[in-house]
Short mmCIF file of C-alpha atoms in Angstrom, two decimals:
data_model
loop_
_atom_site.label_atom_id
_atom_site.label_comp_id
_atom_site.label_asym_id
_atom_site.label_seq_id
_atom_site.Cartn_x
_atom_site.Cartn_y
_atom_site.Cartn_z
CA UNK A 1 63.56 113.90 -79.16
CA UNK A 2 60.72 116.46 -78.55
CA UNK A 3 59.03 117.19 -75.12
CA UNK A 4 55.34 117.29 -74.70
CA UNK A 5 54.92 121.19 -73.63
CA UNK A 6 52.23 119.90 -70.95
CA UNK A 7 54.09 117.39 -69.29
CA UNK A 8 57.64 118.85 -69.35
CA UNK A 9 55.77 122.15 -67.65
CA UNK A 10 53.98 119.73 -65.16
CA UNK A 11 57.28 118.24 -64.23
CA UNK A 12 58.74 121.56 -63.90
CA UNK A 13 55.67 122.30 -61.55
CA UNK A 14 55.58 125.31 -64.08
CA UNK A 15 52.00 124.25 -65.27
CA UNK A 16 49.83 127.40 -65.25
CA UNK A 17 52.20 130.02 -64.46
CA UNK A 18 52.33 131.63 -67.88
CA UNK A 19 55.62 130.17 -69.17
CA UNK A 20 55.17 130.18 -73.00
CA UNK A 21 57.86 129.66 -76.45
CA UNK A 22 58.27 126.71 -78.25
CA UNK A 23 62.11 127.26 -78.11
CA UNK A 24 61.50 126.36 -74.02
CA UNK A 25 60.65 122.67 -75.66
CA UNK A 26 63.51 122.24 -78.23
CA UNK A 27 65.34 118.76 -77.93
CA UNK A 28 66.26 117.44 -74.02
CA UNK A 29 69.57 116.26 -74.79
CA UNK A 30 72.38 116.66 -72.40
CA UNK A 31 75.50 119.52 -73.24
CA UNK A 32 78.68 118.18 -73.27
CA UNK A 33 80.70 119.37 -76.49
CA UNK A 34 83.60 117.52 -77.48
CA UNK A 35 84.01 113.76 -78.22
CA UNK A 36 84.00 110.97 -75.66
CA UNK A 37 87.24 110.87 -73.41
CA UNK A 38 88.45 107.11 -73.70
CA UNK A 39 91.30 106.88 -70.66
CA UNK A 40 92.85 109.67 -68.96
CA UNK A 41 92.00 112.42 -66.38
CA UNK A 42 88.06 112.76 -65.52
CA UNK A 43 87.33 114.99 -63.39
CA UNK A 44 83.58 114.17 -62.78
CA UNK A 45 80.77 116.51 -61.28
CA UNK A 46 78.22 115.54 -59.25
CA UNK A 47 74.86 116.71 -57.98
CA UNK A 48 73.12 115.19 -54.50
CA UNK A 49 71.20 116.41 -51.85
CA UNK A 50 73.31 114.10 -49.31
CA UNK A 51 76.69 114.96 -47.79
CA UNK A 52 77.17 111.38 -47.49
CA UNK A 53 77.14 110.51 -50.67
CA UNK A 54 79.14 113.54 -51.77
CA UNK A 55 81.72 112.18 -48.96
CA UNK A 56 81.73 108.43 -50.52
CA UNK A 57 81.83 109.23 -54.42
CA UNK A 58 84.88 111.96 -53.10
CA UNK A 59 86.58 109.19 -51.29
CA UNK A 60 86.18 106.40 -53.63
CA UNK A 61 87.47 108.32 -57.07
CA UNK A 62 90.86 107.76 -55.17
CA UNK A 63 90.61 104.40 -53.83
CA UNK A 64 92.97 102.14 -55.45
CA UNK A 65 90.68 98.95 -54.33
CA UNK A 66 87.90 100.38 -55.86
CA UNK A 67 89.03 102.34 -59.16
CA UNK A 68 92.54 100.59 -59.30
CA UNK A 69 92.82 99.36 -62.88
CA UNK A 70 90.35 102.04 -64.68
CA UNK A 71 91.20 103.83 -67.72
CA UNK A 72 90.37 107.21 -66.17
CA UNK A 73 91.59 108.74 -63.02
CA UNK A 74 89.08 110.25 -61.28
CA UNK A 75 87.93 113.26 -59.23
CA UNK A 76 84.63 113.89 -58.14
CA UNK A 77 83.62 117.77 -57.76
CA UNK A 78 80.01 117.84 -55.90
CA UNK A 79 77.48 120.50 -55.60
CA UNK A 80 74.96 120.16 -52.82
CA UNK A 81 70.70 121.07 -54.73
CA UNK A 82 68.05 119.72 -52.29
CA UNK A 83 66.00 116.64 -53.63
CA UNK A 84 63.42 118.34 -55.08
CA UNK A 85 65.51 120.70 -57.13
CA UNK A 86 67.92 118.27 -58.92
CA UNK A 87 65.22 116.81 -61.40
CA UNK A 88 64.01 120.31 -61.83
CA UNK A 89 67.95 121.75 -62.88
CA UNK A 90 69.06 118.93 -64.59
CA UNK A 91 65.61 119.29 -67.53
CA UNK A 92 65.95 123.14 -67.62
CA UNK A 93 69.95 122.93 -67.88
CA UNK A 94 69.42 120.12 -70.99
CA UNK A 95 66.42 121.67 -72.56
CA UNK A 96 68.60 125.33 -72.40
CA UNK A 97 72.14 123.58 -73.57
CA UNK A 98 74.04 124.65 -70.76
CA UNK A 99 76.58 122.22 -69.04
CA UNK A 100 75.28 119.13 -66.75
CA UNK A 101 76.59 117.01 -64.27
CA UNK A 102 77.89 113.25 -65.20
CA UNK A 103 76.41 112.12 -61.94
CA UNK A 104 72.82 112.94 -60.80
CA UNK A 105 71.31 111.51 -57.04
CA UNK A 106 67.34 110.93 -57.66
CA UNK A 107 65.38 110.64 -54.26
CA UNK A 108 63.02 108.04 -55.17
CA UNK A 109 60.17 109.95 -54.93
CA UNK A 110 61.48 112.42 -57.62
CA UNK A 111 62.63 110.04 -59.95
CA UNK A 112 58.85 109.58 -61.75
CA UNK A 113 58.99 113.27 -63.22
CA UNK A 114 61.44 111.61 -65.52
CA UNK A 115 58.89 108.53 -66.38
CA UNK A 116 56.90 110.87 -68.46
CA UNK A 117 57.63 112.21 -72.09
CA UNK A 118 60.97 110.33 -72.46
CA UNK A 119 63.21 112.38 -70.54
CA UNK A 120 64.69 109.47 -69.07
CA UNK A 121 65.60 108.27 -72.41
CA UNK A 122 66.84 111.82 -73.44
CA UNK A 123 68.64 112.39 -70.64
CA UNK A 124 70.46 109.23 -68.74
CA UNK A 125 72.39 106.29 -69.94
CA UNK A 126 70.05 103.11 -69.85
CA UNK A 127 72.68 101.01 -67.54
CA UNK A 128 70.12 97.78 -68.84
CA UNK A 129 73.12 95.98 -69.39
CA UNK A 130 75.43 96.44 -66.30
CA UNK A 131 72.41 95.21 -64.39
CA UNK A 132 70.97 92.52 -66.58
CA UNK A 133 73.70 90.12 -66.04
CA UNK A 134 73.48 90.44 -62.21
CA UNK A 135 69.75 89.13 -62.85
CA UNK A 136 67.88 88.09 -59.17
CA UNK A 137 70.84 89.27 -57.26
CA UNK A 138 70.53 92.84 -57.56
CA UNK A 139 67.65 94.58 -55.64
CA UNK A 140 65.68 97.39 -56.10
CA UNK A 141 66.13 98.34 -59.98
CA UNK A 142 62.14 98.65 -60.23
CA UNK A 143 61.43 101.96 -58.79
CA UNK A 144 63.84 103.51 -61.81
CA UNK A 145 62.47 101.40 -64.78
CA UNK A 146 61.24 102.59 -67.59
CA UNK A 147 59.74 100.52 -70.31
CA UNK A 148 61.77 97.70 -68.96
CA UNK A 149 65.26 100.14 -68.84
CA UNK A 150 66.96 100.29 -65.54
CA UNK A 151 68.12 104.49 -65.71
CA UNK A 152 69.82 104.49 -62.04
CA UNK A 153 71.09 102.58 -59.28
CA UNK A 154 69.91 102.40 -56.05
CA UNK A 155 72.20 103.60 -53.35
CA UNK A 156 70.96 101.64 -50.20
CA UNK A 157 68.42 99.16 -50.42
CA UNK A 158 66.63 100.77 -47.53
CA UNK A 159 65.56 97.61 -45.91
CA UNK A 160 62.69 97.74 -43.20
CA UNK A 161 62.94 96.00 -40.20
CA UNK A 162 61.47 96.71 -36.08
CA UNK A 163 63.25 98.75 -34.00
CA UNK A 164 62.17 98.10 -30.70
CA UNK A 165 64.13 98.91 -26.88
CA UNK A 166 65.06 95.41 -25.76
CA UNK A 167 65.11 96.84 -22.36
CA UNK A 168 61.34 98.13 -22.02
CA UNK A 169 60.27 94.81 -24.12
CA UNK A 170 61.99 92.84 -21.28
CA UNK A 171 60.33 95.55 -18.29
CA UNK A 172 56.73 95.23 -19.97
CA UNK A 173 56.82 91.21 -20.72
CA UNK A 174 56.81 91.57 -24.32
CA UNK A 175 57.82 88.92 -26.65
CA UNK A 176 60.95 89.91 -29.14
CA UNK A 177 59.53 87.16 -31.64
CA UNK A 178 56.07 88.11 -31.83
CA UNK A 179 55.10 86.32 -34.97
CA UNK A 180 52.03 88.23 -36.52
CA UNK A 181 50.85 91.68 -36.68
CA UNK A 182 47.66 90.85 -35.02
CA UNK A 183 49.55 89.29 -31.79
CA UNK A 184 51.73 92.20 -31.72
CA UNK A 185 48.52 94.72 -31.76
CA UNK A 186 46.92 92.91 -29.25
CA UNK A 187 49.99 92.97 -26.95
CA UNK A 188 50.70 96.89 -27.80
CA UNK A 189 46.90 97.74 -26.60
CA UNK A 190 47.36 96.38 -23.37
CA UNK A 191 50.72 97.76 -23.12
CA UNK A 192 48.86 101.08 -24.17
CA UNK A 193 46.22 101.07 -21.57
CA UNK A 194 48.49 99.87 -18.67
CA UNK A 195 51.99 102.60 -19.68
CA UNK A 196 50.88 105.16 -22.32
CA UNK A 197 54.13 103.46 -24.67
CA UNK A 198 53.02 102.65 -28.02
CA UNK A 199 54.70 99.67 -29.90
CA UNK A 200 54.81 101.90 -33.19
CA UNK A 201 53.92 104.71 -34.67
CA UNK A 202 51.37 106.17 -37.43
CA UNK A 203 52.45 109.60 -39.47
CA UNK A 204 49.60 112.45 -39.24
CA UNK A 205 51.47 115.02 -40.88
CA UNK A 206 52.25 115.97 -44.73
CA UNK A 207 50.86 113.82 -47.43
CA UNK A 208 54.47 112.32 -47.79
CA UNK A 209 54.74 110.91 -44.40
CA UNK A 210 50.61 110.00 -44.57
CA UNK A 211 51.36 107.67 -48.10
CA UNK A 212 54.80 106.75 -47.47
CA UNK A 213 53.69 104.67 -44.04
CA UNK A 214 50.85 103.11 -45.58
CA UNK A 215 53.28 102.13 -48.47
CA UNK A 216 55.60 100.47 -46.04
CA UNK A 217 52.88 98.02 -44.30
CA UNK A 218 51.08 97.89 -47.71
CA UNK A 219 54.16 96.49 -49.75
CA UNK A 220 54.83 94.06 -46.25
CA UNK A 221 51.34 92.90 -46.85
CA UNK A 222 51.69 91.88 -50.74
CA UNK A 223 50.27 95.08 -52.39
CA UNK A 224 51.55 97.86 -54.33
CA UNK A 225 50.43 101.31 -55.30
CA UNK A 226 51.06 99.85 -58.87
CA UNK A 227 51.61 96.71 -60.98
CA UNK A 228 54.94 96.32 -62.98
CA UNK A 229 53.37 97.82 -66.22
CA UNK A 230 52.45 101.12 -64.26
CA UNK A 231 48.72 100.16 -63.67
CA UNK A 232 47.09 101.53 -60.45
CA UNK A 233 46.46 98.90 -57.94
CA UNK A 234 45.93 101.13 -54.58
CA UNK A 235 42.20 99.71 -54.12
CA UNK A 236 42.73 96.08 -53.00
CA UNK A 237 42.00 93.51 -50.22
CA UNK A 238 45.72 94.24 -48.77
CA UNK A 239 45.31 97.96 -49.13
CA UNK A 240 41.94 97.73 -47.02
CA UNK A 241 43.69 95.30 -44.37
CA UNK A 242 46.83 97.36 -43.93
CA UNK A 243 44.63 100.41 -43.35
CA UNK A 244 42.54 98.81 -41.04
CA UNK A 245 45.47 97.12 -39.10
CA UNK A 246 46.84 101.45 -38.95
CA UNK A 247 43.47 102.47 -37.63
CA UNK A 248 43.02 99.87 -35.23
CA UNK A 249 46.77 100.19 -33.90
CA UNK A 250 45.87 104.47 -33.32
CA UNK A 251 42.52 103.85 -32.11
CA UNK A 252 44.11 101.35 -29.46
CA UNK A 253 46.87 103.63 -28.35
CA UNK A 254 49.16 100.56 -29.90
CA UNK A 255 50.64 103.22 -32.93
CA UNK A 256 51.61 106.77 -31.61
CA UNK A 257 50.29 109.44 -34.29
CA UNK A 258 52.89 111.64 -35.31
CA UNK A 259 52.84 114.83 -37.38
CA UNK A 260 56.71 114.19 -38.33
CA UNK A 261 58.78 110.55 -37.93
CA UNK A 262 61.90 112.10 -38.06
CA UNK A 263 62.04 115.27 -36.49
CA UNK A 264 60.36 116.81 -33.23
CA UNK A 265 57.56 114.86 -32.32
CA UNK A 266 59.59 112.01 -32.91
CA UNK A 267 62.32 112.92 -31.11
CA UNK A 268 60.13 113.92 -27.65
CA UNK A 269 58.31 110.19 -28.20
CA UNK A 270 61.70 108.50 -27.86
CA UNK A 271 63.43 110.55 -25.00
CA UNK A 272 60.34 110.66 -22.87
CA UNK A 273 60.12 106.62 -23.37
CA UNK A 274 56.64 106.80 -25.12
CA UNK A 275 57.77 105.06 -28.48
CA UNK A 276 59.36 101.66 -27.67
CA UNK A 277 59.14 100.16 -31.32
CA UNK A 278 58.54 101.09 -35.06
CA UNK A 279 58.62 99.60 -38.38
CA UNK A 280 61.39 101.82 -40.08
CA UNK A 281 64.59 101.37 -43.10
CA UNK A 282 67.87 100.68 -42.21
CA UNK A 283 68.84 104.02 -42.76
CA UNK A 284 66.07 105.00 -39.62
CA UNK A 285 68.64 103.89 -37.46
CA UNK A 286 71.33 107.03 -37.73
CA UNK A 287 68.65 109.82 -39.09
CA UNK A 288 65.94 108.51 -36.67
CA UNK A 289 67.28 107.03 -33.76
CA UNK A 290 71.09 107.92 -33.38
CA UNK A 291 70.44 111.57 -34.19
CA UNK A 292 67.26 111.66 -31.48
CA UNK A 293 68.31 109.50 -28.89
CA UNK A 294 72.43 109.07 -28.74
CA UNK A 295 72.40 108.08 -25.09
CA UNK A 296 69.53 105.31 -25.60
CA UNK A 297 72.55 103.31 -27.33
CA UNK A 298 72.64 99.69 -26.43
CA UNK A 299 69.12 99.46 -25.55
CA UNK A 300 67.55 99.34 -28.93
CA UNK A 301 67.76 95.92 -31.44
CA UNK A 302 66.08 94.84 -34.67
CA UNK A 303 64.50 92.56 -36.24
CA UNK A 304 62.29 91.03 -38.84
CA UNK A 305 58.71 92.68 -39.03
CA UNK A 306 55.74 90.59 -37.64
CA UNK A 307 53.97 88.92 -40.46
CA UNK A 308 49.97 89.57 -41.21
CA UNK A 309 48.31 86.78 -40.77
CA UNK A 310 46.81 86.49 -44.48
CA UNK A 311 50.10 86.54 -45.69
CA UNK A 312 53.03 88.76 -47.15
CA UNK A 313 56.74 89.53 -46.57
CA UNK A 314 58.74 89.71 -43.44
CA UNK A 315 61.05 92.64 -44.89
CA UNK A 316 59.94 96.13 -46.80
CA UNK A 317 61.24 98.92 -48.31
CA UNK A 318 61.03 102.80 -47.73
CA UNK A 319 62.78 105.39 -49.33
CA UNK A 320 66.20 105.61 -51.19
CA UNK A 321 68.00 107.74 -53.86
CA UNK A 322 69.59 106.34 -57.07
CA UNK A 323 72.22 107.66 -59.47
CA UNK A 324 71.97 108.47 -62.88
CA UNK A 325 74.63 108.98 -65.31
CA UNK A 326 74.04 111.99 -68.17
CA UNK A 327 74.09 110.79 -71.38
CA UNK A 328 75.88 112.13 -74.72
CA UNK A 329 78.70 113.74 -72.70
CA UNK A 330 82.64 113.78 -73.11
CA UNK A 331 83.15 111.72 -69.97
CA UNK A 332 79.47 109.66 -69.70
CA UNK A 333 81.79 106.80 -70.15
CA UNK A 334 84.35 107.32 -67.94
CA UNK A 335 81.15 108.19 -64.92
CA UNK A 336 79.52 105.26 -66.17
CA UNK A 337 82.50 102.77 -65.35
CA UNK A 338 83.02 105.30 -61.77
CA UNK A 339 79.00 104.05 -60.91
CA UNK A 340 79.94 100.53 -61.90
CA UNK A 341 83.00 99.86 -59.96
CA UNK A 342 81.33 101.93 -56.35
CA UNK A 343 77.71 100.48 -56.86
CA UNK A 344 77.75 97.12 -58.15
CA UNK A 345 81.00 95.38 -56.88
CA UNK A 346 81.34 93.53 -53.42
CA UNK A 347 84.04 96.13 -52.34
CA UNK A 348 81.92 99.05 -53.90
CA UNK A 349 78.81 97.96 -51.68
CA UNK A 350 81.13 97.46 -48.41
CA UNK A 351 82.47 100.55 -48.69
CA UNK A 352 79.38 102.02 -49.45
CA UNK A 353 78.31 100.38 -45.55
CA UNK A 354 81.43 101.77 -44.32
CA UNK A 355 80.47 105.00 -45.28
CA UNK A 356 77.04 105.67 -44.48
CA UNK A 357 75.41 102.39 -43.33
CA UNK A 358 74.38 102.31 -46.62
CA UNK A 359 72.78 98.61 -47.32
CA UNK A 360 73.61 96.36 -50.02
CA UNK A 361 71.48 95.83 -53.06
CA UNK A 362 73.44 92.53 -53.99
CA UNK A 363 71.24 90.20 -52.14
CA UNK A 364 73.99 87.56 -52.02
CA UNK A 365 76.27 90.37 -50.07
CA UNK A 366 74.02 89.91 -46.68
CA UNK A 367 75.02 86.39 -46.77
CA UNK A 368 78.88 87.12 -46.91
CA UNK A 369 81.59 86.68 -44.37
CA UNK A 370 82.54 90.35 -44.66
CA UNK A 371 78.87 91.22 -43.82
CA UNK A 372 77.92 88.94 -41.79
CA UNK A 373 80.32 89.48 -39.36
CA UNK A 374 79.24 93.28 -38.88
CA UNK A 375 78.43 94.32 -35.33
CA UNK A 376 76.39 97.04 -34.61
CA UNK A 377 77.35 99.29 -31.08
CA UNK A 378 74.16 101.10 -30.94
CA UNK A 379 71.89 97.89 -31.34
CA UNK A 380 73.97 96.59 -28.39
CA UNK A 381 76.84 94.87 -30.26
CA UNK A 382 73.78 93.19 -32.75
CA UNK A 383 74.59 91.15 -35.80
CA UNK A 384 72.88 93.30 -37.24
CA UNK A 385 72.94 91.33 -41.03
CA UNK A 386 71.20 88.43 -39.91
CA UNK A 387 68.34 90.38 -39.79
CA UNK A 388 68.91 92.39 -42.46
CA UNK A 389 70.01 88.85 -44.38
CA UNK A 390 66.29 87.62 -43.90
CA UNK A 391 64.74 90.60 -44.33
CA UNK A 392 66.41 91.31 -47.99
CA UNK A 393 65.69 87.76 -49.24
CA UNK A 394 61.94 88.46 -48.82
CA UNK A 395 62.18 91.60 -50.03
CA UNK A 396 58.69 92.98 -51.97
CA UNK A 397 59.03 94.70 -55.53
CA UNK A 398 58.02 98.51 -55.14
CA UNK A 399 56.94 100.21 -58.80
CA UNK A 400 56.03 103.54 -59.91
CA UNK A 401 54.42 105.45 -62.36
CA UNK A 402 54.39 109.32 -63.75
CA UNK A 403 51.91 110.08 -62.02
CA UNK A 404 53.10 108.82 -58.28
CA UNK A 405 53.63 112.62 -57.03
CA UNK A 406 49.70 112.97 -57.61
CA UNK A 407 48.94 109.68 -56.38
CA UNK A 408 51.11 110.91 -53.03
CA UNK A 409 48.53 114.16 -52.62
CA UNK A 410 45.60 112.47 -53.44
CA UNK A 411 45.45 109.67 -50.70
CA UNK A 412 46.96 111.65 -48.29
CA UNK A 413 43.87 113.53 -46.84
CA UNK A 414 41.84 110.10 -47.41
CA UNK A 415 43.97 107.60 -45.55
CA UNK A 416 44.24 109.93 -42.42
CA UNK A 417 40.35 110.54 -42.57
CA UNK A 418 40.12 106.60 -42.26
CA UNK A 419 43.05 106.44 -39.53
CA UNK A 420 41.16 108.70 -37.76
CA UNK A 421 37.81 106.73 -37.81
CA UNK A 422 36.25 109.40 -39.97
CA UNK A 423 35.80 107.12 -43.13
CA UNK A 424 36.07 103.16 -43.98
CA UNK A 425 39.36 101.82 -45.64
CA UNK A 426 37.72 101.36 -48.54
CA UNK A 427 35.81 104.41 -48.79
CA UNK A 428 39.09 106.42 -48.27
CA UNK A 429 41.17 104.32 -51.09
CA UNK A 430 38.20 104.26 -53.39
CA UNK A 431 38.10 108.60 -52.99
CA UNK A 432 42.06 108.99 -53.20
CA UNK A 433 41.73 107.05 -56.63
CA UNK A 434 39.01 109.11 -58.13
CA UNK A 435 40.88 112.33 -57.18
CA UNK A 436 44.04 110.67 -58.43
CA UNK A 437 42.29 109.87 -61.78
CA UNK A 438 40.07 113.21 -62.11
CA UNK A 439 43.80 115.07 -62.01
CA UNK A 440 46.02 112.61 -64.41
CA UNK A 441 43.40 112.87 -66.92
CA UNK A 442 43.35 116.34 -67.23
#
């Protein structure tokens, strides 16, 4: 099927840097040669950014509980291509004929260059029918839909919850239960004024960090960047309250701004004691909080976010990264029943924990023995799943659309000008969108 020279070139990021030739646009169908390899050896190769994941697919190809009973016996070769790059190799390797992986990691930010044009279609196996039966149970299969096809699956359902040091909470008289946002705000000012600690934190920094907080608190809240059938939906009551609630958190010294969450800045907030809480995935816990502050084990815990008072979720989502099998290849089969076994089986999604910490996206999982009996040393010896259990059964619905990269850049600048008291929420939304708009319709 043909590519639309504009869009493939704007998903390339190639757009007006002078690449020209129809031959550049010839069919984007995936290079395998050779017919499809029913049973036997398959030695599989597979792209990701993540050495944990290259560690777990390496790992599982030879574990009898997990691929016992295949018709293939597997290997797993891996080649390491930052986030970023994999979307960008795997259309220029197709569109050229030259060989592909069988396995592809999409960060989910990356995966909407694929929405556009069909290149989804041309180049990954719809799995629409391994995850149709599952219905309800399986999480997270929004994010890489298209026209109703489920093209990946989601690694780790990357469920937010509060982090928050149990020890300064009990020091400063604050309430592990708080029940709403507004409570919480209220308490963190005063704890602001009195300490200089901040109860959470607001990202200042790239466009990324800017949209993907405001996401977090905005999906909480009952909104969405978009509706189901792509549609922008960024301007909205929730959207206004959720940047309001940001604002009024900085302007109290209740949220700590921060150019990077996960790096430096971060890292000084937590040793020095200035960041005591924040709304963060699962995953937060080892890249955020392990990695920053090994020797503040035991002191931190989590648990459910604080409701807004008009309403919403208790649980949210940031992040992730999905696989994808290439299509029209010897061993697409043989990857395809590889993905099955490791992603969407009990064992699969245990070891998958076992691994990496990586959370379940079978929502009946949280709820089981082997789960819930998880204890977590650095959240003090924390059942850590009976957080996660309520969280994930209140879990919002995140979409996206082609154009979510643009969307990204164009609120960015906007929503910090109205964190910073500079502009309302809804004059800051309402100038993101037209931005957004004036650039997808060119």
């Amino acid at each position: 099927m043909e590519l639309n020279r504009r869009d493939l070139l704007k998903v390339l990021g190639l757009a007006g840097l002078g690449v020209a030739g129809g031959g550049v646009l010839a069919g984007c169908t995936t290079s395998g040669g050779g017919a499809p390899v029913l049973s036997g050896n398959a030695d599989l190769d597979l792209w990701t950014h993540d050495p944990g994941y290259a560690t777990f697919f390496t790992d599982a190809a030879t574990d009898a509980a997990l691929v016992g009973g295949s018709a293939w016996t597997f290997g797993v070769d891996v080649t390491s291509i930052a986030p970023a790059d994999i979307v960008s190799r795997l259309i220029t390797q197709a569109v050229a004929q030259r060989p592909l992986p069988q396995l592809a990691g999409l960060v989910i930010d990356q995966f909407p260059r694929v929405m556009r044009a069909d290149i989804a279609e041309n180049l990954f196996v719809d799995l629409t029918s391994l995850t149709e039966p599952l219905g309800d149970r399986l999480l997270k299969t929004q994010p890489y839909s298209v026209d109703g096809k489920v093209y990946a699956l989601e690694s780790d359902n990357s469920v937010s919850v509060m982090f928050y040091r149990a020890d300064l909470f009990e020091q400063l008289g604050i309430p592990d239960d708080v029940g709403t946002w507004e409570e919480l705000l209220e308490i963190g000012a005063g704890v602001a004024a009195d300490t200089g600690r901040a109860i959470g934190m607001v990202a200042n920094g790239d466009n990324g960090s800017i949209v993907n907080g405001f996401t977090q608190l905005l999906l909480q809240r009952g909104g969405s960047l978009y509706d189901a059938d792509g549609n922008l939906t960024v301007v909205s009551d929730e959207s206004v309250e959720v940047l309001e609630l940001m604002a009024a958190g900085v302007r109290s010294g209740a949220f700590l701004p921060l150019s990077d969450p996960y790096g430096g800045a971060v890292a000084a907030a937590l040793k020095e004691n200035q960041l005591i809480a924040t709304v963060m995935p699962n995953w937060y816990e080892v890249y955020g909080l392990q990695a920053n502050v090994p020797d503040q084990s035991g002191r931190w815990r989590a648990r459910t976010i604080p409701r807004f008072t008009g309403g919403g979720h208790i649980g949210s989502t940031l992040g992730g990264t999905a696989f994808a099998v290439l299509k029209d290849q010897p061993l697409t089969d043989a990857a395809t029943d590889l993905l099955r076994r490791t992603y969407l089986s009990e064992d699969g999604q245990l070891a998958r924990y076992h691994a990496g910490a990586y959370m379940p996206t079978l929502v009946d999982l949280y709820q089981a023995t082997r789960f819930q009996q998880i204890t977590d040393d650095y959240l003090g010896g924390q059942r850590v799943f009976e957080v996660y259990a309520a969280a994930a059964m209140d879990m919002p619905a995140f979409y996206q659309a082609a154009g979510a990269s643009v969307l990204r850049d164009s609120l960015g600048g906007p929503i910090l000008r109205a964190i910073n008291g500079q502009a309302s929420a809804e004059e800051a939304l309402t100038a993101g969108v037209h931005a957004y708009e004036r650039q997808v319709q060119q």
